[in-house]
XYZ file of C-alpha atoms in Angstrom:
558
model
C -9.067 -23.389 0.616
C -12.123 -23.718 3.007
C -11.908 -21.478 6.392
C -11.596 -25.275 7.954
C -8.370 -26.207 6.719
C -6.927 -23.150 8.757
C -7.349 -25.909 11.235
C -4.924 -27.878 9.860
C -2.187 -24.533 9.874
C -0.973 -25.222 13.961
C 2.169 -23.609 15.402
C 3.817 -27.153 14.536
C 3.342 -26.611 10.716
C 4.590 -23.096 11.191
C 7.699 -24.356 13.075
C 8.229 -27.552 10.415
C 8.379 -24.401 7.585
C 10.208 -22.016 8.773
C 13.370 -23.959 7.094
C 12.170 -22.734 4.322
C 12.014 -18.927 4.733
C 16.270 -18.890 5.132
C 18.866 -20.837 4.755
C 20.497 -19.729 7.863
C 16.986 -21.317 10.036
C 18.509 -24.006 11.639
C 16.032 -27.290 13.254
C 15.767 -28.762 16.487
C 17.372 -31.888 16.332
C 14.855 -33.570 17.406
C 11.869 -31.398 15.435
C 11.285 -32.319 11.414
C 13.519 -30.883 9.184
C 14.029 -30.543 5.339
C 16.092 -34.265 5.751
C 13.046 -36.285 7.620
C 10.095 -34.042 6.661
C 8.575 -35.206 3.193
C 7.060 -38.633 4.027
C 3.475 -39.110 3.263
C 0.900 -37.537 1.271
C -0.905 -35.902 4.626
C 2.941 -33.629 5.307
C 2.919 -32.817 1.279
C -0.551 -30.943 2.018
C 0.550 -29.461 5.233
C 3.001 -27.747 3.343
C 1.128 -26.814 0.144
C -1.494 -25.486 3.288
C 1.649 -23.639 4.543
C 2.415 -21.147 1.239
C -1.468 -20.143 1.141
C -0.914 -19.096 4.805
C 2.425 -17.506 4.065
C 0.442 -15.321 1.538
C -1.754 -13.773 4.143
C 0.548 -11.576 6.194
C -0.414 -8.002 6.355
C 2.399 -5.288 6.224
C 0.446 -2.467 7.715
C -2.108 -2.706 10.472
C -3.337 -5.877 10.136
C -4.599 -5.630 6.801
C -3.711 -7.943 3.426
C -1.482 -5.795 0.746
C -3.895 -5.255 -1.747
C -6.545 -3.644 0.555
C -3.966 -1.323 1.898
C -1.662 -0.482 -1.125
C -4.383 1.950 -2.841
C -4.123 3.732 0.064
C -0.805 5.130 -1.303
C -2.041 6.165 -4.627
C -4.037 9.047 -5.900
C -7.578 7.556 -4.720
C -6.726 7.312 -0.993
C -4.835 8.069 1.885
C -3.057 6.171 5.128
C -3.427 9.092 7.964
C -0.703 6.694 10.036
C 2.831 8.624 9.734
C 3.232 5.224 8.183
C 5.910 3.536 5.262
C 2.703 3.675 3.486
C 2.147 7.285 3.594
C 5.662 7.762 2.759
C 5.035 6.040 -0.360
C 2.072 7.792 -1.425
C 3.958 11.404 -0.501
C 7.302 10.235 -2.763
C 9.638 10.721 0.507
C 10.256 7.138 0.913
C 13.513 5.474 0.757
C 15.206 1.363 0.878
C 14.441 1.393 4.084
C 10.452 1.591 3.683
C 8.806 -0.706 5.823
C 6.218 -1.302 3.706
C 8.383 -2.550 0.664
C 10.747 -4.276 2.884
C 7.542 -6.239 4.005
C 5.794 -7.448 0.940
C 9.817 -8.086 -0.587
C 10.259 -10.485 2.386
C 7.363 -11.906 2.819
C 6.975 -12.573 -1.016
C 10.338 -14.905 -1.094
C 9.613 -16.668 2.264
C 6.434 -17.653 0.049
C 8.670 -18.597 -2.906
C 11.067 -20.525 -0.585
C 8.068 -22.574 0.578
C 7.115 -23.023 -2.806
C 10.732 -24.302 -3.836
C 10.634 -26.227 -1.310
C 7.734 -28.418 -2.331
C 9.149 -28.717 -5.255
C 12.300 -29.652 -4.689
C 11.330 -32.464 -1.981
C 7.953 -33.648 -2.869
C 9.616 -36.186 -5.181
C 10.423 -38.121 -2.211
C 6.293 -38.650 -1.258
C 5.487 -39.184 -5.308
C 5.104 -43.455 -4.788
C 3.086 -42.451 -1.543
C 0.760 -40.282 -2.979
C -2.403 -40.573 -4.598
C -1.188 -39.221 -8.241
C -3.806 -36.616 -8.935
C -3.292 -34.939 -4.956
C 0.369 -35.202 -6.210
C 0.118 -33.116 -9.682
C -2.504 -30.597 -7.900
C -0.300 -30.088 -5.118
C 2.879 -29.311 -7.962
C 0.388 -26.883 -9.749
C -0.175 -25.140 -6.685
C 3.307 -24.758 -5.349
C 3.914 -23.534 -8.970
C 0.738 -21.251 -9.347
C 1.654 -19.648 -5.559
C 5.375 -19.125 -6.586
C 4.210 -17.260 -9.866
C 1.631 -15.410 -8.185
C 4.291 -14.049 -5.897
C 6.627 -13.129 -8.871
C 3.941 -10.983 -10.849
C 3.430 -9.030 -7.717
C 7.325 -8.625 -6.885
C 7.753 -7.251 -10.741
C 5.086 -5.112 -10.350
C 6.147 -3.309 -7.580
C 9.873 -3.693 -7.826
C 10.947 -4.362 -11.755
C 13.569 -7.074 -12.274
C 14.188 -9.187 -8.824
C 16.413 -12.421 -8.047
C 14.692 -15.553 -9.799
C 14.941 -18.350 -7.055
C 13.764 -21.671 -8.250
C 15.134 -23.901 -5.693
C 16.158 -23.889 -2.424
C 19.435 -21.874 -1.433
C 22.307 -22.554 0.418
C 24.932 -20.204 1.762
C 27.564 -20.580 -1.120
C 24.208 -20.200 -4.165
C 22.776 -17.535 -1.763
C 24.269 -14.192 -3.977
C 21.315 -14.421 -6.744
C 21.199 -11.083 -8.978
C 18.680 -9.606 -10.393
C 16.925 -11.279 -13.522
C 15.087 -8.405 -15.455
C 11.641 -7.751 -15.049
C 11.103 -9.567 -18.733
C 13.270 -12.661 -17.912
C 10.938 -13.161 -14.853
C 7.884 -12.228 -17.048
C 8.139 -14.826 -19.440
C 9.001 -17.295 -16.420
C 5.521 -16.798 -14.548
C 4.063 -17.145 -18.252
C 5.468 -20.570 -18.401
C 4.835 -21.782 -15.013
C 0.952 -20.693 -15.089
C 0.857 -22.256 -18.436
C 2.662 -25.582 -16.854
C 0.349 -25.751 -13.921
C -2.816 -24.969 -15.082
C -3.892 -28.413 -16.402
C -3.146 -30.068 -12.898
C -5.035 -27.745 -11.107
C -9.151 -28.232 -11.143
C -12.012 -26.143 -12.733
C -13.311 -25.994 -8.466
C -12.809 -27.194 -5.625
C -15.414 -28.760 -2.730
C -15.673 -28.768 0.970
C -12.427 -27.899 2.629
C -10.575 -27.587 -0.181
C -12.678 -24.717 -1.680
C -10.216 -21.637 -1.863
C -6.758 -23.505 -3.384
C -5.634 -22.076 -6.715
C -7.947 -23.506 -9.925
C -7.099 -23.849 -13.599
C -9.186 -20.015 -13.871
C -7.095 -18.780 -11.308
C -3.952 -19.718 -13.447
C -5.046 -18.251 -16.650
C -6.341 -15.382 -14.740
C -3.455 -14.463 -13.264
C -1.758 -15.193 -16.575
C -3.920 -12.674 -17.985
C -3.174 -10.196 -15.899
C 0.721 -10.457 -15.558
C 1.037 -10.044 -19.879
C -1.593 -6.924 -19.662
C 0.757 -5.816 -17.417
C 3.697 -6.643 -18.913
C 2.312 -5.004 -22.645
C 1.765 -8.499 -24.057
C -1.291 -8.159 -25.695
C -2.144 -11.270 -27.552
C -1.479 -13.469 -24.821
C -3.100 -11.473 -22.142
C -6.639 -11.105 -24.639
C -6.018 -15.122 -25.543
C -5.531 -16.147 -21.227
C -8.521 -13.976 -20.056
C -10.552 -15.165 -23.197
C -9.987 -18.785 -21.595
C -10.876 -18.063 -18.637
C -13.721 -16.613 -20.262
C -14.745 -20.025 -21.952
C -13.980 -21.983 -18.811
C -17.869 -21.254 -18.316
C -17.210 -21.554 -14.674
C -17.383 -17.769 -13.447
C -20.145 -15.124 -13.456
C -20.790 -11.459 -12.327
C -22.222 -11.687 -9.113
C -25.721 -10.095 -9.281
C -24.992 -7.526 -6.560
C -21.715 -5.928 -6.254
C -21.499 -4.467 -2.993
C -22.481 -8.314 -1.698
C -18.666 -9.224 -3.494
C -16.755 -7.504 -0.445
C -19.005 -8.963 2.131
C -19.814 -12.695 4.096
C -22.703 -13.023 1.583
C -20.638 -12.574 -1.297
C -17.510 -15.141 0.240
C -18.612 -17.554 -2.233
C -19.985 -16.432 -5.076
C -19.314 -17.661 -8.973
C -17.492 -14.190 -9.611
C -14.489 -15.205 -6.864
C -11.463 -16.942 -8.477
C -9.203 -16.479 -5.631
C -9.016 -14.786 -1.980
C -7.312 -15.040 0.887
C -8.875 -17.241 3.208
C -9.594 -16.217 6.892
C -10.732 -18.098 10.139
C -11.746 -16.352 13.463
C -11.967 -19.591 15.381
C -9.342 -19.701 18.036
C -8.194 -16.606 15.872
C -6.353 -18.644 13.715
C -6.051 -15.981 10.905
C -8.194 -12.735 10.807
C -7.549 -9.381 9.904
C -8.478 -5.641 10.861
C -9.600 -4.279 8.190
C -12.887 -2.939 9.819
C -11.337 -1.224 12.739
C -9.278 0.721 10.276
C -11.729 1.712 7.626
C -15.051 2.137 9.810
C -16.179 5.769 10.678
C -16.089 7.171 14.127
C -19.533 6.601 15.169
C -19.127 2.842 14.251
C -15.844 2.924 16.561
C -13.352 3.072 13.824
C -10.532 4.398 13.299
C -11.182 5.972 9.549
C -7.451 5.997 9.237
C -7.382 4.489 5.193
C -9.736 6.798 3.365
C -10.726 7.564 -0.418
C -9.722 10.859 -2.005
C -11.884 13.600 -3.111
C -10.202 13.410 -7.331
C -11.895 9.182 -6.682
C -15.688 10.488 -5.705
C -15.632 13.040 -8.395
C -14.187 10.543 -10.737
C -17.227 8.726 -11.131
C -19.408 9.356 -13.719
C -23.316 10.249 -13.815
C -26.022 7.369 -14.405
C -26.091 8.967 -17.820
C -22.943 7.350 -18.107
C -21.202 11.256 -18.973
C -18.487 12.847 -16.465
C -19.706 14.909 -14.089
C -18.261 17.693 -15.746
C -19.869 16.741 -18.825
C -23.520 15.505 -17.678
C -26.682 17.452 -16.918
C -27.738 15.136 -14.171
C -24.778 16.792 -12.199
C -25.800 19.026 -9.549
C -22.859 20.613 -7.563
C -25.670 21.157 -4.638
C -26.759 16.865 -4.221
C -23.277 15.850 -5.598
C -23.793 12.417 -4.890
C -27.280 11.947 -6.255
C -27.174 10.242 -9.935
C -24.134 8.512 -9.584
C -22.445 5.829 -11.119
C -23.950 3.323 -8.234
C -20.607 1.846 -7.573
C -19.793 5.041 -6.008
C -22.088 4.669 -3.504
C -21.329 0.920 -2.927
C -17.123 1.443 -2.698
C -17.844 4.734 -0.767
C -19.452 6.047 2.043
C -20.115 9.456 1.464
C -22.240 12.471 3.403
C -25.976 12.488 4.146
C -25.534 8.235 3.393
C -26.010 5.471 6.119
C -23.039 3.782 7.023
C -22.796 0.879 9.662
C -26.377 1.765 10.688
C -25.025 5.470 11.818
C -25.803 8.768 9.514
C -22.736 9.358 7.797
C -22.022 13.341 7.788
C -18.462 14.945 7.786
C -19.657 18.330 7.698
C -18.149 20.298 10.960
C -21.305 21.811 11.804
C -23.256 18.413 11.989
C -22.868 17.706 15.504
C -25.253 15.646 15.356
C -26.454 12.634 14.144
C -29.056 9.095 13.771
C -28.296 6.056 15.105
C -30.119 3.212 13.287
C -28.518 0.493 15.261
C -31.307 1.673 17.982
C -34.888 0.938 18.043
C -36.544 4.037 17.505
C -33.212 5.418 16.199
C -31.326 8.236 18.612
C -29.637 11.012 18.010
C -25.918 11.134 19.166
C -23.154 13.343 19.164
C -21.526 12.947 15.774
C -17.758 11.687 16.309
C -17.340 11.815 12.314
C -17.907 15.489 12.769
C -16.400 15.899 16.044
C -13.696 13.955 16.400
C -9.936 14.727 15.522
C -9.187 11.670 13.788
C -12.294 11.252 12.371
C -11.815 10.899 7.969
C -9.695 13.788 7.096
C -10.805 13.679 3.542
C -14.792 13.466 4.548
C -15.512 10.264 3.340
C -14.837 6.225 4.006
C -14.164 2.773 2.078
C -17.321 0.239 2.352
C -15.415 -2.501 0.879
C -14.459 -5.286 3.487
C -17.006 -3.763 5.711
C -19.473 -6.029 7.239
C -22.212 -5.606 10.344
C -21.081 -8.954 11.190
C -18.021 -7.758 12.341
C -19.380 -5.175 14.046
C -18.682 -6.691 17.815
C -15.079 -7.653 16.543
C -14.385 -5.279 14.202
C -10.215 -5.782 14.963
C -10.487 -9.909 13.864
C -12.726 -9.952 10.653
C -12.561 -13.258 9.259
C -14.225 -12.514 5.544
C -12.375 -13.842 2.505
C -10.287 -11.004 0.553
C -10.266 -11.222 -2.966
C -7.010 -11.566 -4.971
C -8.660 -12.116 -8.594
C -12.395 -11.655 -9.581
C -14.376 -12.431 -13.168
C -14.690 -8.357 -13.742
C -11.118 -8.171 -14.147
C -10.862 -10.863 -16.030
C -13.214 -8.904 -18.721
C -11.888 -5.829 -17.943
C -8.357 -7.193 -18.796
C -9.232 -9.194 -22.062
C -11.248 -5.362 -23.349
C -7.534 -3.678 -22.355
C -5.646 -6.142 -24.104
C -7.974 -5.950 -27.369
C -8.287 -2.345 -27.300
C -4.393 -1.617 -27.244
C -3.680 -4.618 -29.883
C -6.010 -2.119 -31.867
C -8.478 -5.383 -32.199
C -11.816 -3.798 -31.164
C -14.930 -5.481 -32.066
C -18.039 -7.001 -30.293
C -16.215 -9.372 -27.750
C -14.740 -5.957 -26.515
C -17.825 -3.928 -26.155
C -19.519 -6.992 -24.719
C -16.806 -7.456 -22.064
C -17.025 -3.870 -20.698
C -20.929 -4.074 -21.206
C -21.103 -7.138 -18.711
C -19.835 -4.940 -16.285
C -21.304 -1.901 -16.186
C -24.470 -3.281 -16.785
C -24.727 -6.501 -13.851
C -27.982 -5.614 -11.804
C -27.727 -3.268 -9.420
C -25.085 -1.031 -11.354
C -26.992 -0.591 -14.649
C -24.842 2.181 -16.749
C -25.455 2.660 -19.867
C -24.011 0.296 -22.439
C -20.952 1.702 -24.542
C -22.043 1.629 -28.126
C -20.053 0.740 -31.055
C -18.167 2.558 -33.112
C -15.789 4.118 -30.723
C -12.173 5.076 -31.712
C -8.804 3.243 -29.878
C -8.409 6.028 -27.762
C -12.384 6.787 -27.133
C -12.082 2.984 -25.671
C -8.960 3.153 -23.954
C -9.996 5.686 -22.595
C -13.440 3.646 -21.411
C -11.585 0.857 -19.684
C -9.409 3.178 -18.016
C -12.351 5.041 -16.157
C -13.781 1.320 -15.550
C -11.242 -0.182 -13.581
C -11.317 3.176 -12.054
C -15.029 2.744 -10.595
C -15.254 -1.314 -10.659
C -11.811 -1.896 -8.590
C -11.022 0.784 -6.326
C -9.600 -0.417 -3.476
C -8.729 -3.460 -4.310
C -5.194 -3.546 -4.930
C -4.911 -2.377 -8.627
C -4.398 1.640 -9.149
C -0.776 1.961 -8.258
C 0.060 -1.041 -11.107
C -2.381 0.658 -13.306
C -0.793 4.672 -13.114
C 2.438 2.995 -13.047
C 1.828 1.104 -16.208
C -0.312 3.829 -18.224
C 2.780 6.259 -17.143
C -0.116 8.966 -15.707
C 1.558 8.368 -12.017
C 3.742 11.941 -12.484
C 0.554 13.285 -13.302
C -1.820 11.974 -10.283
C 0.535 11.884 -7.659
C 2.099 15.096 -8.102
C 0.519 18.313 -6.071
C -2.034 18.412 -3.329
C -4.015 15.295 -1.977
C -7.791 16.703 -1.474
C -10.336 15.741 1.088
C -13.849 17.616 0.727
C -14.223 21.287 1.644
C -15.193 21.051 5.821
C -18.338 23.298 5.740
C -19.602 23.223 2.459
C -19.403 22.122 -1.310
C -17.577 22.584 -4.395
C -19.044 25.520 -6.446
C -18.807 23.159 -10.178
C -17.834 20.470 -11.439
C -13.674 19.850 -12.128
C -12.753 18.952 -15.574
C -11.828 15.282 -15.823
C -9.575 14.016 -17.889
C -9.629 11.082 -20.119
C -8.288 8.570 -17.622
C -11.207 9.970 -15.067
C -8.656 12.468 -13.065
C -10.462 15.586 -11.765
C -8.453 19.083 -12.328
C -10.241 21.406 -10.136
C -7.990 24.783 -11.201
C -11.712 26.370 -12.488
C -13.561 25.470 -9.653
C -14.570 28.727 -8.169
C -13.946 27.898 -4.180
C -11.229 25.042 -4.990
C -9.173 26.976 -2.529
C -11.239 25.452 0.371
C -11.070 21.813 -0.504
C -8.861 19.922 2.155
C -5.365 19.645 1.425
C -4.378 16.568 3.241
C -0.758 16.633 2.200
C 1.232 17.622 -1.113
C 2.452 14.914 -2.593
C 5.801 14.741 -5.085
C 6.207 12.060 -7.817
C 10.199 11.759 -9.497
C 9.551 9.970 -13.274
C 13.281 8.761 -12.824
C 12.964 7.071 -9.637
C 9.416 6.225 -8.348
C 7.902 3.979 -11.182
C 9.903 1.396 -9.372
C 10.144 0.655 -5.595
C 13.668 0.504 -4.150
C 15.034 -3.087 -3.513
C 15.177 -3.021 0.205
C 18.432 -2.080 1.800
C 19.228 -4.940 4.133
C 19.045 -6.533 0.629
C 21.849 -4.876 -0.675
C 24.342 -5.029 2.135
C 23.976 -8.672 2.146
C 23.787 -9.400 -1.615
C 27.021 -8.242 -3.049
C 25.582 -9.361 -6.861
C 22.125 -7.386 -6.256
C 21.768 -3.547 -7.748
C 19.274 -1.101 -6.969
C 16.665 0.579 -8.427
C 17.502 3.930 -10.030
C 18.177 7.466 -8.021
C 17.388 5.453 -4.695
């Protein structure tokens, strides 16, 4: 959906919805209401408008879920005492606000969803038929969307498909397979209603890739091979969707539309609409951030050398220049020392009181806030992704698309799928190929021949580097069961006034273990973390959901 039809989204339509996030809403008798609302095509897309906007609420600081969520995983860190934190340190509990925000927010999207399609019927003879099918698909592909994310996080959850009413309102859980298999069926339903693209205003709605995408993802997730390799192999053959030829351009306003996008959030500054403030919280000090999501130390050593070997493996490694022959998409997802960031020179070493500023003709030296200041990154470096000069004057209402589902993890999911079905052949190596080697990344090709594990082992490490911070490393340690192993121990920032001695080992998934690193004792220890296998795979089902749902159990040990 084009920034434009934000337009569209006034505080009428939000009013005419709001039936739909509880039962209990009641109308103004005079206002529209589920009994007088549904009567022409133009109100059907109002409120197919209305469940994209319902997606784009931000449970911590202004900022969409996925770009905060990693932030309470192994690569990074929320320095707010925040719910956030409190998931990423274990001492959370059902009254998280985080949780209790993306559970609530995900069924007020569902209820709009049911909505539509329990009423629409009444505009079918009004509407033109193929607005009228799309606008089903959507509500369909939106309400399926929402599930995959709500089993993700949460396991087995209530299914609603229609519209409650105080006596139907006790719905308990349906487990985490039932509702599985019922996303499955509604992406498969929708997808031939929805179109390859979109034009104009409507660019941004949900597409046919976007369904088998999505589709794709939710049966990786879910351990269901076949049909995750067979969904992301369509989307494959769609022959609609490329790898954008620069990938730090993806997370920027040049990248907003490029071939590689399948679906974002959509975003309008204009009478501030709908923005977010996702600059103000990631930008450094000097470029009047607040730094307060950063990356980890474990995610910049995770990335390998432009050799395409580990760091602890690779001769190009040199423990003095760390950062010099580098997987590239280190230096494009992170902003580490001695770099330019935001037209400032990025150092976090204390002594570095100084520092350029580019943003001046000749450039000046300043006093270095990333050095100097208290809150400036406690773990030494910052995220570059959803970071964009343009912002720079408004850095607190960015308008710039974020991206829900992208063509790399599309090919990234189809080589998963094939590699644990034990089906590895050239499609596979080609898949992971495409990525690593788009221009301006350029790692070496994997070569054939590798075992299962050599390859799962691969595609591990390459969602690692391609999609950090985008939303996907808590599903992924959940669902590879490495979580008690990452988020156990001390979370590390860099060592202050200096440099790790060597290398860590790392791992096959592309976790650092620094216990023979000579001066590992000076590494930052942001905060030590705990992880309980019996309790924490799962999110707890937010209290306030429990007292008021006699039928609804929670999660284990919470």
């Amino acid at each position: 959906m084009n920034k434009i039809l934000y337009f569209r989204l006034c505080v009428a339509l939000v009013l005419m919805l709001s039936a739909c996030d509880s039962y209990l809403d009641r109308q103004p008798l005079g206002g529209p209401s589920d009994e007088n609302y549904f009567t022409n095509q133009d109100e059907l897309i109002l409120a197919v408008n209305g469940i994209y906007a319902a997606n784009n609420y931000a449970p911590l600081d202004n900022m969409p879920v996925n770009i905060c969520i990693d932030n309470g995983t192994d690569i990074g860190w929320d320095r707010n005492n925040s719910s956030l934190q409190s998931l990423g340190k274990g001492n959370h509990d059902s009254n998280n606000g985080f949780a209790i925000s993306v559970w609530t927010n995900a069924y007020i999207t569902i209820a709009r969803c049911n909505n539509i399609l329990d009423n629409a019927g009444r505009v079918k003879d009004k509407t033109n038929a193929a607005i009228f099918a799309r606008s089903i698909a959507e509500a369909r592909f939106m309400r399926a969307f929402t599930y995959q994310y709500l089993i993700d996080y949460f396991g087995g959850v209530p299914l609603v498909t229609h519209l409650l009413d105080l006596a139907g309102s006790q719905v308990p859980k349906s487990s985490k397979e039932e509702v599985l298999d019922f996303i499955l069926s509604e992406l498969d339903a929708a997808a031939p209603d929805l179109p390859l693209s979109y034009s104009g205003s409507d660019v941004g709605r949900a597409t046919r890739g976007a369904a088998f995408a999505v589709k794709a993802r939710a049966a990786l997730y879910g351990g269901k091979w076949d049909i995750a390799a067979e969904a992301a192999k369509t989307v494959m053959n769609l022959n609609v969707y490329n790898l954008h030829n620069d990938f730090k351009a993806l997370f920027s306003y040049a990248g907003e539309n490029s071939r590689e996008i399948i679906f974002a959030l959509q975003f309008l500054k204009a009478s501030k609409t709908k923005t977010h403030s996702t600059p103000n919280n990631l930008l450094s000090r000097n470029a009047l951030g607040f730094s307060n999501k950063v990356p980890s130390q474990s995610l910049v050593d995770s990335y390998a050398c432009t050799d395409g070997l580990d760091i602890d493996k690779s001769p190009l490694y040199d423990p003095a220049h760390p950062f010099q022959n580098r997987d590239p998409r280190l230096g494009y997802t992170i902003a580490v020392p001695g770099s330019t960031f935001f037209n400032f020179q990025f150092e976090t070493h204390r002594d570095s009181v100084k520092c350029w500023n580019y943003n001046n003709t000749p450039a000046t030296r300043i006093d270095n806030q990333d050095a100097l200041n208290a809150f400036a990154t406690f773990t030494g470096y910052c995220w570059k992704k959803y970071v964009d000069l343009q912002d720079k004057d408004d850095r607190a209402n960015s308008e710039l698309n974020v991206t829900q589902v992208r063509y790399a993890e599309v090919l990234l999911v189809y080589a998963e799928a094939m590699i644990e079905a034990n089906k590895i052949d050239a499609t596979v190596y080609d898949a992971i190929n495409q990525v690593r080697q788009r221009p301006g990344v350029n790692m070496p090709a994997i070569t054939a021949g590798k075992t299962q594990s050599e390859m799962r082992s691969l595609v591990r490490k390459e969602r690692l580097y391609e999609l950090a911070m985008e939303g996907f490393r808590l599903s992924d340690i959940r669902r590879w069961k490495i979580a008690e192993q990452v988020m156990n121990g001390s979370f590390y920032g860099r060592i202050q006034r200096g440099l790790l001695a060597s290398a860590p080992a790392i791992d096959n998934n592309g976790t650092p273990n620094y216990s023979n690193v000579p001066n590992k004792d000076q590494l930052r220890v942001i905060e030590v973390r705990k992880f309980n296998p019996d309790r924490d795979y799962l999110w707890p089902i937010p209290n306030i959901e429990i007292v008021t749902n006699s039928n609804l159990v929670q999660n284990p040990n919470y």
